[in-house]
């Protein structure tokens, strides 16, 4: 029989600190290590068989008048309280027991039952009234908090709020860090004051073990799941209120999160959202990398003495990438970014060949069917771009940005460009450089100035610009250009002559052709 977790309680220690109790000069004579036991109710009883009247969690007040002179009855009295899971026994010293009875003290110590004696006469009615009123007020406050949380979270669910918004609401009510994990204790989402959350994640390995076992020291957890299946838990880390209220709060939060997941919410799983949030922060540079290290570690990414391989992929979604990572047994994070790019961060052991594994991953990805799509709807080409491997976590954000830059540069390249299985910065050559500089005002002015004759008219831009683009991309190969545009060579010559006349250049001159090519690359990068 246990104290109901949903009923707010005072601890034995808190009751002994009340002003009215201190007036009775209380002394703990046994069970001093159990003073944080919750007290659900206070019960005044002189009957020797009081244990049969208890339901657990009571603090029993007695003068022991019916136990005086009977050592066996005294020991059995303590044992019966222990069996009934009473929180403590308080004995008022007086006519029956002028001093703490040794038999009762020894029995209480053996049972781990807190035993307190009052050295001064004390009206038990005053203590009962004080504790009961406090418990009632606590219960009312806890119920009010529970309903307020339920109402707020239900409102967020009905408006389609994301998971993070719901967790922020829970953290606001609990005034402590909130962590959602899967069953393997990997962190899926967090909320609360940033510095406090970072402190929790920094020591998450220890805290995860604590969160997975018995509660204590403010760590309150609730299971997430439904229909007989658990898939995660929510943990209030360092909740400073009483445990019962924390339990109510955690339970209301768990109910809302389960409902949020059942109703669908975002298209991606919470695991994918966690990876996306982390990688997005890394790519943006808005949060220093060192501050994101605890989040990466808590999410299950190996970070100690590792080699990190930043990748950016086009033509394959997160589900497909995750499936390939699992098939190859490669630890890493995957997140869909904007503009059709999916970021991947591999974490490899220092003695592994980073380039070979990246190539193996890219090769396997090309043979893996798309994430649930019919084969005819799968992207025609998968591009895997990579930055050089990083051994320092601080260098990862720059690596992710470099990989994305390479992927974007490839997207702006001709469709028939011959690319390696893993594309790197050295493979995008001039196109990559121009793309990096595309927002420079000098480059923009150069492109407009060089191409002005083709950009000033819609017809010329629509008809002649594509021909110029193909002609320069094929190394000024007229036969190939005519073939790709399905025109005869005489017709192509006329178009090239028109282009030269409008631009005032000679495309047979290497320097002039190179200048126009660079301007066209800059124009295309700006347009994209």
XYZ file of N, CA, C and O in Angstrom, residues 94-271:
712
model
N 5.186 12.091 28.837
C 4.336 12.522 29.945
C 4.204 11.426 30.974
O 5.182 10.726 31.293
N 2.982 11.234 31.466
C 2.742 10.263 32.525
C 3.071 8.846 32.075
O 3.691 8.081 32.811
N 2.681 8.454 30.842
C 2.924 7.074 30.384
C 4.403 6.841 30.112
O 4.971 5.811 30.494
N 5.037 7.805 29.449
C 6.460 7.672 29.085
C 7.169 8.987 29.404
O 7.166 9.913 28.583
N 7.772 9.097 30.551
C 8.502 10.334 30.886
C 9.782 10.487 30.066
O 10.324 11.582 29.962
N 10.277 9.395 29.481
C 11.478 9.410 28.633
C 11.220 8.523 27.422
O 10.338 7.651 27.455
N 11.976 8.724 26.321
C 11.760 7.902 25.121
C 11.918 6.418 25.449
O 12.962 6.006 25.981
N 10.894 5.580 25.138
C 10.983 4.148 25.433
C 11.993 3.463 24.516
O 11.887 3.552 23.287
N 12.949 2.780 25.115
C 14.036 2.178 24.344
C 13.537 1.076 23.412
O 14.032 0.924 22.290
N 12.537 0.297 23.852
C 12.023 -0.795 23.016
C 11.430 -0.223 21.725
O 11.695 -0.710 20.620
N 10.626 0.827 21.864
C 10.012 1.442 20.677
C 11.080 2.092 19.789
O 11.006 2.034 18.559
N 12.065 2.722 20.416
C 13.114 3.389 19.646
C 13.888 2.371 18.807
O 14.148 2.592 17.624
N 14.268 1.232 19.441
C 15.035 0.223 18.714
C 14.204 -0.390 17.592
O 14.696 -0.620 16.491
N 12.942 -0.650 17.845
C 12.072 -1.231 16.814
C 11.905 -0.262 15.641
O 11.939 -0.663 14.472
N 11.730 1.027 15.955
C 11.572 2.029 14.896
C 12.850 2.145 14.066
O 12.804 2.294 12.838
N 14.001 2.083 14.722
C 15.271 2.176 13.999
C 15.438 0.991 13.061
O 15.899 1.139 11.919
N 15.066 -0.211 13.547
C 15.166 -1.399 12.703
C 14.232 -1.300 11.492
O 14.582 -1.712 10.388
N 13.061 -0.743 11.672
C 12.077 -0.637 10.589
C 12.327 0.569 9.685
O 11.720 0.667 8.614
N 13.191 1.474 10.108
C 13.396 2.690 9.321
C 12.224 3.647 9.426
O 11.989 4.456 8.527
N 11.474 3.564 10.536
C 10.308 4.424 10.756
C 10.717 5.628 11.588
O 11.223 5.478 12.702
N 10.545 6.848 11.077
C 10.872 8.019 11.890
C 10.044 8.040 13.180
O 8.812 7.931 13.138
N 10.733 8.162 14.309
C 10.054 8.263 15.605
C 10.493 9.561 16.261
O 11.692 9.851 16.379
N 9.501 10.369 16.644
C 9.749 11.684 17.215
C 9.092 11.739 18.585
O 7.957 11.286 18.765
N 9.808 12.291 19.554
C 9.212 12.511 20.872
C 9.103 14.010 21.110
O 9.937 14.794 20.639
N 8.032 14.391 21.830
C 7.808 15.794 22.190
C 8.104 15.945 23.672
O 7.475 15.296 24.520
N 9.060 16.808 23.999
C 9.489 16.940 25.394
C 8.587 17.853 26.209
O 8.644 17.829 27.443
N 7.779 18.659 25.549
C 6.873 19.545 26.276
C 5.443 19.182 25.933
O 5.151 18.747 24.814
N 4.524 19.352 26.891
C 3.112 19.047 26.611
C 2.640 19.830 25.393
O 2.954 21.009 25.234
N 1.886 19.143 24.569
C 1.517 19.740 23.296
C 0.121 19.261 22.909
O -0.133 18.056 22.866
N -0.812 20.183 22.625
C -2.163 19.770 22.215
C -2.140 19.200 20.792
O -1.903 19.926 19.838
N -2.402 17.932 20.675
C -2.373 17.282 19.366
C -3.374 17.913 18.399
O -3.158 17.924 17.176
N -4.466 18.444 18.916
C -5.488 19.031 18.048
C -4.914 20.192 17.235
O -5.275 20.398 16.068
N -4.015 20.973 17.851
C -3.419 22.103 17.138
C -2.564 21.629 15.959
O -2.606 22.196 14.870
N -1.784 20.560 16.195
C -0.951 20.024 15.114
C -1.823 19.457 13.999
O -1.580 19.687 12.815
N -2.854 18.721 14.380
C -3.750 18.144 13.376
C -4.396 19.238 12.531
O -4.431 19.164 11.297
N -4.879 20.275 13.195
C -5.538 21.373 12.480
C -4.558 22.064 11.525
O -4.890 22.355 10.368
N -3.356 22.322 12.008
C -2.355 23.021 11.196
C -1.986 22.205 9.961
O -1.974 22.718 8.830
N -1.682 20.932 10.143
C -1.236 20.100 9.024
C -2.371 19.859 8.037
O -2.183 19.962 6.817
N -3.581 19.557 8.568
C -4.692 19.276 7.654
C -5.021 20.490 6.796
O -5.271 20.365 5.592
N -5.000 21.687 7.392
C -5.309 22.881 6.607
C -4.249 23.115 5.534
O -4.565 23.503 4.400
N -2.998 22.871 5.891
C -1.926 23.034 4.893
C -2.059 22.017 3.761
O -1.851 22.338 2.587
N -2.417 20.779 4.118
C -2.571 19.757 3.095
C -3.734 20.073 2.165
O -3.641 19.874 0.939
N -4.828 20.588 2.723
C -5.977 20.931 1.901
C -5.618 22.062 0.939
O -5.970 22.040 -0.242
N -4.894 23.068 1.461
C -4.495 24.174 0.601
C -3.571 23.684 -0.510
O -3.680 24.107 -1.662
N -2.653 22.786 -0.163
C -1.742 22.237 -1.171
C -2.505 21.442 -2.226
O -2.219 21.546 -3.421
N -3.473 20.662 -1.778
C -4.227 19.856 -2.724
C -5.010 20.757 -3.671
O -5.051 20.525 -4.889
N -5.614 21.820 -3.136
C -6.375 22.737 -3.977
C -5.454 23.423 -4.984
O -5.783 23.557 -6.168
N -4.272 23.850 -4.498
C -3.321 24.521 -5.392
C -2.837 23.569 -6.477
O -2.688 23.953 -7.644
N -2.588 22.306 -6.095
C -2.114 21.327 -7.077
C -3.173 21.048 -8.126
O -2.876 20.964 -9.326
N -4.438 20.896 -7.698
C -5.520 20.644 -8.645
C -5.694 21.839 -9.579
O -5.897 21.684 -10.784
N -5.598 23.044 -9.028
C -5.722 24.251 -9.852
C -4.603 24.306 -10.892
O -4.830 24.624 -12.066
N -3.381 23.992 -10.440
C -2.256 23.977 -11.375
C -2.463 22.926 -12.449
O -2.227 23.169 -13.641
N -2.921 21.748 -12.044
C -3.140 20.667 -12.990
C -4.142 21.073 -14.062
O -3.935 20.844 -15.257
N -5.237 21.710 -13.643
C -6.261 22.117 -14.598
C -5.770 23.246 -15.496
O -6.097 23.307 -16.689
N -4.976 24.160 -14.916
C -4.435 25.258 -15.721
C -3.507 24.719 -16.812
O -3.549 25.165 -17.967
N -2.675 23.742 -16.439
C -1.758 23.143 -17.411
C -2.537 22.379 -18.474
O -2.255 22.490 -19.673
N -3.525 21.615 -18.043
C -4.328 20.839 -19.002
C -5.018 21.767 -20.009
O -5.018 21.524 -21.214
N -5.601 22.860 -19.497
C -6.307 23.805 -20.371
C -5.349 24.455 -21.364
O -5.641 24.568 -22.562
N -4.171 24.891 -20.861
C -3.202 25.562 -21.734
C -2.694 24.633 -22.824
O -2.614 25.011 -24.000
N -2.362 23.399 -22.456
C -1.814 22.459 -23.441
C -2.871 22.010 -24.439
O -2.581 21.847 -25.630
N -4.103 21.837 -23.962
C -5.179 21.463 -24.884
C -5.404 22.567 -25.906
O -5.623 22.306 -27.102
N -5.336 23.822 -25.442
C -5.476 24.943 -26.363
C -4.384 24.962 -27.417
O -4.641 25.244 -28.585
N -3.156 24.645 -27.008
C -2.054 24.616 -27.967
C -2.236 23.494 -28.984
O -1.941 23.661 -30.173
N -2.725 22.346 -28.529
C -2.929 21.221 -29.445
C -3.979 21.569 -30.489
O -3.812 21.299 -31.681
N -5.070 22.193 -30.046
C -6.157 22.510 -30.987
C -5.736 23.549 -32.023
O -6.309 23.597 -33.119
N -4.751 24.366 -31.694
C -4.276 25.360 -32.666
C -3.118 24.836 -33.509
O -2.554 25.579 -34.314
N -2.750 23.561 -33.308
C -1.686 22.968 -34.123
C -0.298 23.426 -33.742
O 0.604 23.446 -34.584
N -0.095 23.785 -32.466
C 1.219 24.263 -32.025
C 2.256 23.152 -32.143
O 1.949 21.974 -31.950
N 3.512 23.503 -32.459
C 4.570 22.490 -32.554
C 4.963 21.973 -31.171
O 4.606 22.563 -30.133
N 5.716 20.899 -31.176
C 6.167 20.279 -29.927
C 6.914 21.276 -29.046
O 6.686 21.331 -27.833
N 7.805 22.076 -29.637
C 8.615 22.988 -28.835
C 7.750 23.997 -28.085
O 8.028 24.318 -26.931
N 6.687 24.467 -28.729
C 5.809 25.437 -28.051
C 5.139 24.801 -26.842
O 4.978 25.439 -25.798
N 4.763 23.545 -26.953
C 4.133 22.849 -25.828
C 5.125 22.654 -24.688
O 4.784 22.837 -23.519
N 6.348 22.283 -25.028
C 7.354 22.083 -23.983
C 7.692 23.406 -23.292
O 7.948 23.426 -22.078
N 7.715 24.493 -24.041
C 7.960 25.800 -23.418
C 6.872 26.112 -22.397
O 7.145 26.676 -21.326
N 5.635 25.756 -22.711
C 4.523 25.978 -21.775
C 4.704 25.135 -20.515
O 4.501 25.613 -19.391
N 5.100 23.887 -20.698
C 5.315 23.002 -19.534
C 6.454 23.533 -18.671
O 6.358 23.557 -17.440
N 7.545 23.967 -19.316
C 8.681 24.497 -18.565
C 8.295 25.762 -17.805
O 8.782 26.003 -16.696
N 7.397 26.572 -18.380
C 6.951 27.773 -17.695
C 6.201 27.455 -16.416
O 6.354 28.143 -15.401
N 5.407 26.391 -16.427
C 4.657 26.009 -15.218
C 5.543 25.301 -14.201
O 5.355 25.448 -12.990
N 6.503 24.519 -14.673
C 7.332 23.742 -13.745
C 8.525 24.522 -13.219
O 9.117 24.147 -12.208
N 8.904 25.603 -13.926
C 10.047 26.437 -13.521
C 11.329 25.622 -13.391
O 12.145 25.845 -12.495
N 11.503 24.649 -14.286
C 12.724 23.841 -14.296
C 12.916 23.301 -15.711
O 11.979 23.316 -16.515
N 14.115 22.826 -16.049
C 14.322 22.238 -17.378
C 13.416 21.034 -17.610
O 13.168 20.235 -16.707
N 12.920 20.932 -18.830
C 12.064 19.820 -19.239
C 12.758 19.094 -20.390
O 13.214 19.735 -21.340
N 12.836 17.780 -20.303
C 13.519 16.979 -21.318
C 12.589 15.857 -21.764
O 11.973 15.188 -20.932
N 12.494 15.665 -23.082
C 11.759 14.532 -23.644
C 12.783 13.584 -24.256
O 13.662 14.008 -25.015
N 12.689 12.308 -23.920
C 13.646 11.317 -24.416
C 12.904 10.141 -25.041
O 11.705 9.951 -24.825
N 13.655 9.357 -25.834
C 13.109 8.068 -26.257
C 13.448 7.036 -25.188
O 14.020 7.370 -24.135
N 13.139 5.777 -25.453
C 13.353 4.752 -24.427
C 14.831 4.460 -24.190
O 15.187 3.862 -23.176
N 15.690 4.872 -25.128
C 17.132 4.688 -24.959
C 17.773 5.896 -24.273
O 18.993 6.016 -24.246
N 16.937 6.783 -23.711
C 17.384 7.980 -22.987
C 18.015 9.030 -23.892
O 18.651 9.964 -23.400
N 17.855 8.899 -25.208
C 18.372 9.926 -26.102
C 17.426 11.121 -26.099
O 16.210 10.961 -26.212
N 17.991 12.302 -26.002
C 17.187 13.514 -25.887
C 16.571 13.863 -27.235
O 17.264 13.976 -28.243
N 15.240 14.049 -27.237
C 14.520 14.425 -28.446
C 14.174 15.908 -28.463
O 14.093 16.518 -29.531
N 13.938 16.480 -27.293
C 13.577 17.894 -27.228
C 13.787 18.378 -25.801
O 13.751 17.594 -24.847
N 14.016 19.681 -25.659
C 14.218 20.283 -24.343
C 13.500 21.621 -24.288
O 13.157 22.206 -25.311
N 13.292 22.100 -23.077
C 12.725 23.431 -22.875
C 13.174 23.925 -21.505
O 13.529 23.144 -20.630
N 13.126 25.227 -21.339
C 13.541 25.823 -20.077
C 14.624 26.851 -20.290
O 15.037 27.123 -21.424
N 15.084 27.425 -19.208
C 16.150 28.412 -19.295
C 17.385 27.767 -19.923
O 17.824 26.704 -19.511
N 17.952 28.442 -20.932
C 19.012 27.841 -21.741
C 20.188 27.369 -20.903
O 20.688 26.253 -21.079
N 20.643 28.190 -19.966
C 21.810 27.792 -19.169
C 21.496 26.588 -18.293
O 22.337 25.698 -18.123
N 20.275 26.536 -17.748
C 19.893 25.399 -16.908
C 19.779 24.128 -17.743
O 20.189 23.040 -17.310
N 19.220 24.244 -18.944
C 19.120 23.080 -19.834
C 20.510 22.574 -20.198
O 20.778 21.368 -20.199
N 21.430 23.504 -20.507
C 22.797 23.104 -20.853
C 23.467 22.372 -19.696
O 24.207 21.405 -19.903
N 23.212 22.829 -18.472
C 23.785 22.151 -17.302
C 23.267 20.719 -17.202
O 24.020 19.792 -16.874
N 21.988 20.533 -17.474
C 21.403 19.193 -17.425
C 22.003 18.305 -18.513
O 22.411 17.171 -18.264
N 22.084 18.821 -19.738
C 22.582 18.015 -20.853
C 24.065 17.704 -20.713
O 24.530 16.667 -21.185
N 24.797 18.601 -20.077
C 26.236 18.385 -19.915
C 26.510 17.129 -19.087
O 27.521 16.458 -19.274
N 25.603 16.803 -18.177
C 25.780 15.629 -17.326
C 24.659 14.627 -17.596
O 24.209 13.947 -16.685
N 24.221 14.566 -18.858
C 23.021 13.791 -19.142
C 23.204 12.298 -18.918
O 22.264 11.604 -18.541
N 24.394 11.772 -19.138
C 24.592 10.327 -18.958
C 24.227 9.902 -17.537
O 23.541 8.895 -17.340
N 24.664 10.686 -16.545
C 24.317 10.359 -15.153
C 22.837 10.609 -14.887
O 22.149 9.777 -14.280
N 22.344 11.741 -15.379
C 20.954 12.094 -15.128
C 20.010 11.101 -15.801
O 18.955 10.769 -15.268
N 20.385 10.605 -16.958
C 19.542 9.644 -17.665
C 19.359 8.380 -16.839
O 18.269 7.810 -16.792
N 20.426 7.939 -16.195
C 20.298 6.761 -15.332
C 19.357 7.059 -14.167
O 18.554 6.224 -13.768
N 19.462 8.268 -13.617
C 18.607 8.655 -12.502
C 17.158 8.783 -12.965
O 16.235 8.334 -12.292
N 16.969 9.397 -14.145
C 15.623 9.600 -14.662
C 14.948 8.281 -14.997
O 13.730 8.179 -14.992
N 15.743 7.266 -15.292
C 15.171 5.983 -15.662
C 14.831 5.124 -14.460
O 14.175 4.105 -14.580
N 15.256 5.532 -13.286
C 14.989 4.742 -12.092
C 14.057 5.465 -11.152
O 13.091 6.093 -11.542
N 14.347 5.382 -9.857
C 13.474 6.008 -8.867
C 13.629 7.513 -8.899
O 14.663 8.053 -9.265
N 12.544 8.186 -8.493
C 12.562 9.637 -8.500
C 13.138 10.147 -7.180
O 13.034 9.525 -6.148
N 13.713 11.307 -7.234
C 14.271 11.928 -6.044
C 14.995 13.188 -6.418
O 15.366 13.394 -7.576
N 15.195 14.055 -5.422
C 15.926 15.304 -5.646
C 15.316 16.125 -6.779
O 16.018 16.819 -7.506
N 14.003 16.035 -6.950
C 13.340 16.879 -7.937
C 13.276 16.317 -9.338
O 12.777 16.988 -10.244
N 13.775 15.099 -9.585
C 13.691 14.502 -10.927
C 12.370 13.741 -11.011
O 12.204 12.692 -10.398
N 11.429 14.296 -11.757
C 10.091 13.716 -11.871
C 9.873 13.300 -13.309
O 10.104 14.081 -14.232
N 9.444 12.087 -13.531
C 9.274 11.595 -14.899
C 7.884 11.021 -15.090
O 7.213 10.634 -14.133
N 7.453 10.986 -16.341
C 6.196 10.348 -16.717
C 6.409 9.650 -18.049
O 7.110 10.164 -18.926
N 5.814 8.485 -18.183
C 5.992 7.688 -19.397
C 5.119 8.236 -20.526
O 4.014 8.740 -20.296
N 5.618 8.099 -21.757
C 4.878 8.488 -22.948
C 4.555 7.239 -23.747
O 5.439 6.427 -24.022
N 3.304 7.082 -24.099
C 2.909 5.913 -24.865
C 1.407 5.748 -24.841
O 0.673 6.534 -24.234
N 0.955 4.718 -25.497
C -0.467 4.424 -25.540
C -0.711 3.058 -26.113
O 0.145 2.472 -26.784
N -1.899 2.531 -25.824
C -2.300 1.209 -26.320
C -1.280 0.143 -25.935
O -0.924 -0.736 -26.737
N -0.803 0.230 -24.719
C 0.106 -0.782 -24.204
C 1.537 -0.671 -24.662
O 2.356 -1.541 -24.356
N 1.886 0.393 -25.393
C 3.249 0.529 -25.907
C 3.850 1.847 -25.458
O 3.247 2.913 -25.613
N 5.036 1.780 -24.847
C 5.750 2.990 -24.436
C 6.757 3.360 -25.513
O 7.363 2.493 -26.134
N 6.941 4.674 -25.759
C 7.919 5.086 -26.755
C 8.784 6.246 -26.281
O 9.619 6.749 -27.025
N 8.594 6.662 -25.040
C 9.434 7.752 -24.548
C 9.060 8.147 -23.133
O 8.251 7.494 -22.473
N 9.654 9.225 -22.667
C 9.305 9.755 -21.349
C 9.607 11.242 -21.316
O 10.421 11.752 -22.083
N 8.912 11.932 -20.421
C 9.173 13.340 -20.158
C 9.729 13.445 -18.746
O 9.264 12.752 -17.829
N 10.764 14.258 -18.578
C 11.436 14.381 -17.283
C 11.463 15.855 -16.883
O 11.899 16.706 -17.658
N 10.967 16.133 -15.672
C 11.143 17.452 -15.062
C 12.442 17.375 -14.264
O 12.550 16.593 -13.321
N 13.423 18.151 -14.651
C 14.770 18.027 -14.080
C 14.993 19.067 -12.990
O 15.157 20.262 -13.264
N 14.995 18.605 -11.747
C 15.236 19.510 -10.632
C 14.002 20.303 -10.237
O 14.111 21.478 -9.862
N 12.803 19.684 -10.306
C 11.573 20.368 -9.900
C 11.628 20.683 -8.408
O 11.920 19.816 -7.588
N 11.353 21.935 -8.059
C 11.551 22.376 -6.671
C 10.289 22.326 -5.815
O 10.362 22.567 -4.612
N 9.151 22.070 -6.420
C 7.946 21.915 -5.615
C 7.888 20.533 -4.994
O 8.818 19.737 -5.113
N 6.772 20.232 -4.318
C 6.673 18.899 -3.713
C 6.457 17.858 -4.807
O 5.950 18.148 -5.891
N 6.866 16.659 -4.509
C 6.882 15.585 -5.505
C 5.501 15.297 -6.059
O 5.343 15.056 -7.262
N 4.477 15.339 -5.201
C 3.134 15.007 -5.667
C 2.654 16.014 -6.710
O 2.065 15.640 -7.718
N 2.914 17.296 -6.473
C 2.524 18.306 -7.457
C 3.326 18.129 -8.740
O 2.804 18.282 -9.852
N 4.609 17.796 -8.591
C 5.428 17.522 -9.763
C 4.883 16.355 -10.558
O 4.880 16.365 -11.796
N 4.397 15.333 -9.850
C 3.812 14.181 -10.528
C 2.575 14.591 -11.311
O 2.377 14.167 -12.453
N 1.715 15.402 -10.689
C 0.523 15.881 -11.385
C 0.912 16.631 -12.661
O 0.338 16.422 -13.727
N 1.898 17.513 -12.519
C 2.340 18.318 -13.660
C 2.912 17.432 -14.762
O 2.600 17.604 -15.948
N 3.763 16.475 -14.389
C 4.355 15.570 -15.375
C 3.285 14.720 -16.059
O 3.335 14.489 -17.276
N 2.309 14.261 -15.296
C 1.246 13.434 -15.876
C 0.402 14.226 -16.867
O 0.040 13.723 -17.933
N 0.051 15.483 -16.500
C -0.730 16.320 -17.426
C 0.074 16.576 -18.700
O -0.457 16.563 -19.811
N 1.377 16.823 -18.535
C 2.242 17.057 -19.695
C 2.300 15.818 -20.575
O 2.227 15.908 -21.810
N 2.448 14.642 -19.957
C 2.531 13.397 -20.727
C 1.242 13.145 -21.502
O 1.272 12.742 -22.674
N 0.107 13.382 -20.864
C -1.173 13.194 -21.544
C -1.247 14.071 -22.797
O -1.672 13.624 -23.867
N -0.834 15.328 -22.647
C -0.905 16.258 -23.772
C 0.055 15.861 -24.894
O -0.289 15.939 -26.079
N 1.269 15.422 -24.521
C 2.247 15.046 -25.553
C 1.797 13.800 -26.318
O 2.004 13.696 -27.530
N 1.212 12.869 -25.614
C 0.700 11.669 -26.284
C -0.416 12.049 -27.255
O -0.459 11.582 -28.400
N -1.323 12.930 -26.816
C -2.408 13.374 -27.685
C -1.848 14.135 -28.885
O -2.315 13.954 -30.028
N -0.852 14.969 -28.643
C -0.218 15.735 -29.716
C 0.352 14.791 -30.780
O 0.189 15.016 -31.982
N 0.992 13.736 -30.338
C 1.585 12.786 -31.286
C 0.508 11.975 -31.997
O 0.616 11.695 -33.196
N -0.542 11.601 -31.277
C -1.614 10.806 -31.878
C -2.347 11.595 -32.965
O -2.759 11.038 -33.981
N -2.497 12.900 -32.746
C -3.215 13.718 -33.719
C -2.368 14.066 -34.929
O -2.815 14.783 -35.818
N -1.133 13.618 -34.926
C -0.292 13.801 -36.112
C 0.735 14.862 -35.931
O 1.927 14.622 -36.047
N 0.308 16.089 -35.592
C 1.261 17.181 -35.428
C 2.089 17.350 -36.688
O 1.601 17.175 -37.799
N 3.372 17.657 -36.538
C 4.244 17.825 -37.702
C 4.436 16.508 -38.447
O 4.247 15.426 -37.906
N 4.836 16.605 -39.692
C 5.011 15.405 -40.522
C 6.189 14.574 -40.051
O 6.217 13.367 -40.222
N 7.197 15.204 -39.458
C 8.405 14.472 -39.086
C 8.290 13.932 -37.656
O 7.586 14.472 -36.822
N 8.996 12.877 -37.384
C 9.024 12.330 -36.035
C 9.795 13.261 -35.121
O 10.525 14.142 -35.558
N 9.623 13.042 -33.811
C 10.325 13.890 -32.855
C 11.826 13.707 -32.975
O 12.584 14.648 -32.751
N 12.280 12.492 -33.315
C 13.715 12.269 -33.500
C 14.246 13.139 -34.641
O 15.308 13.755 -34.524
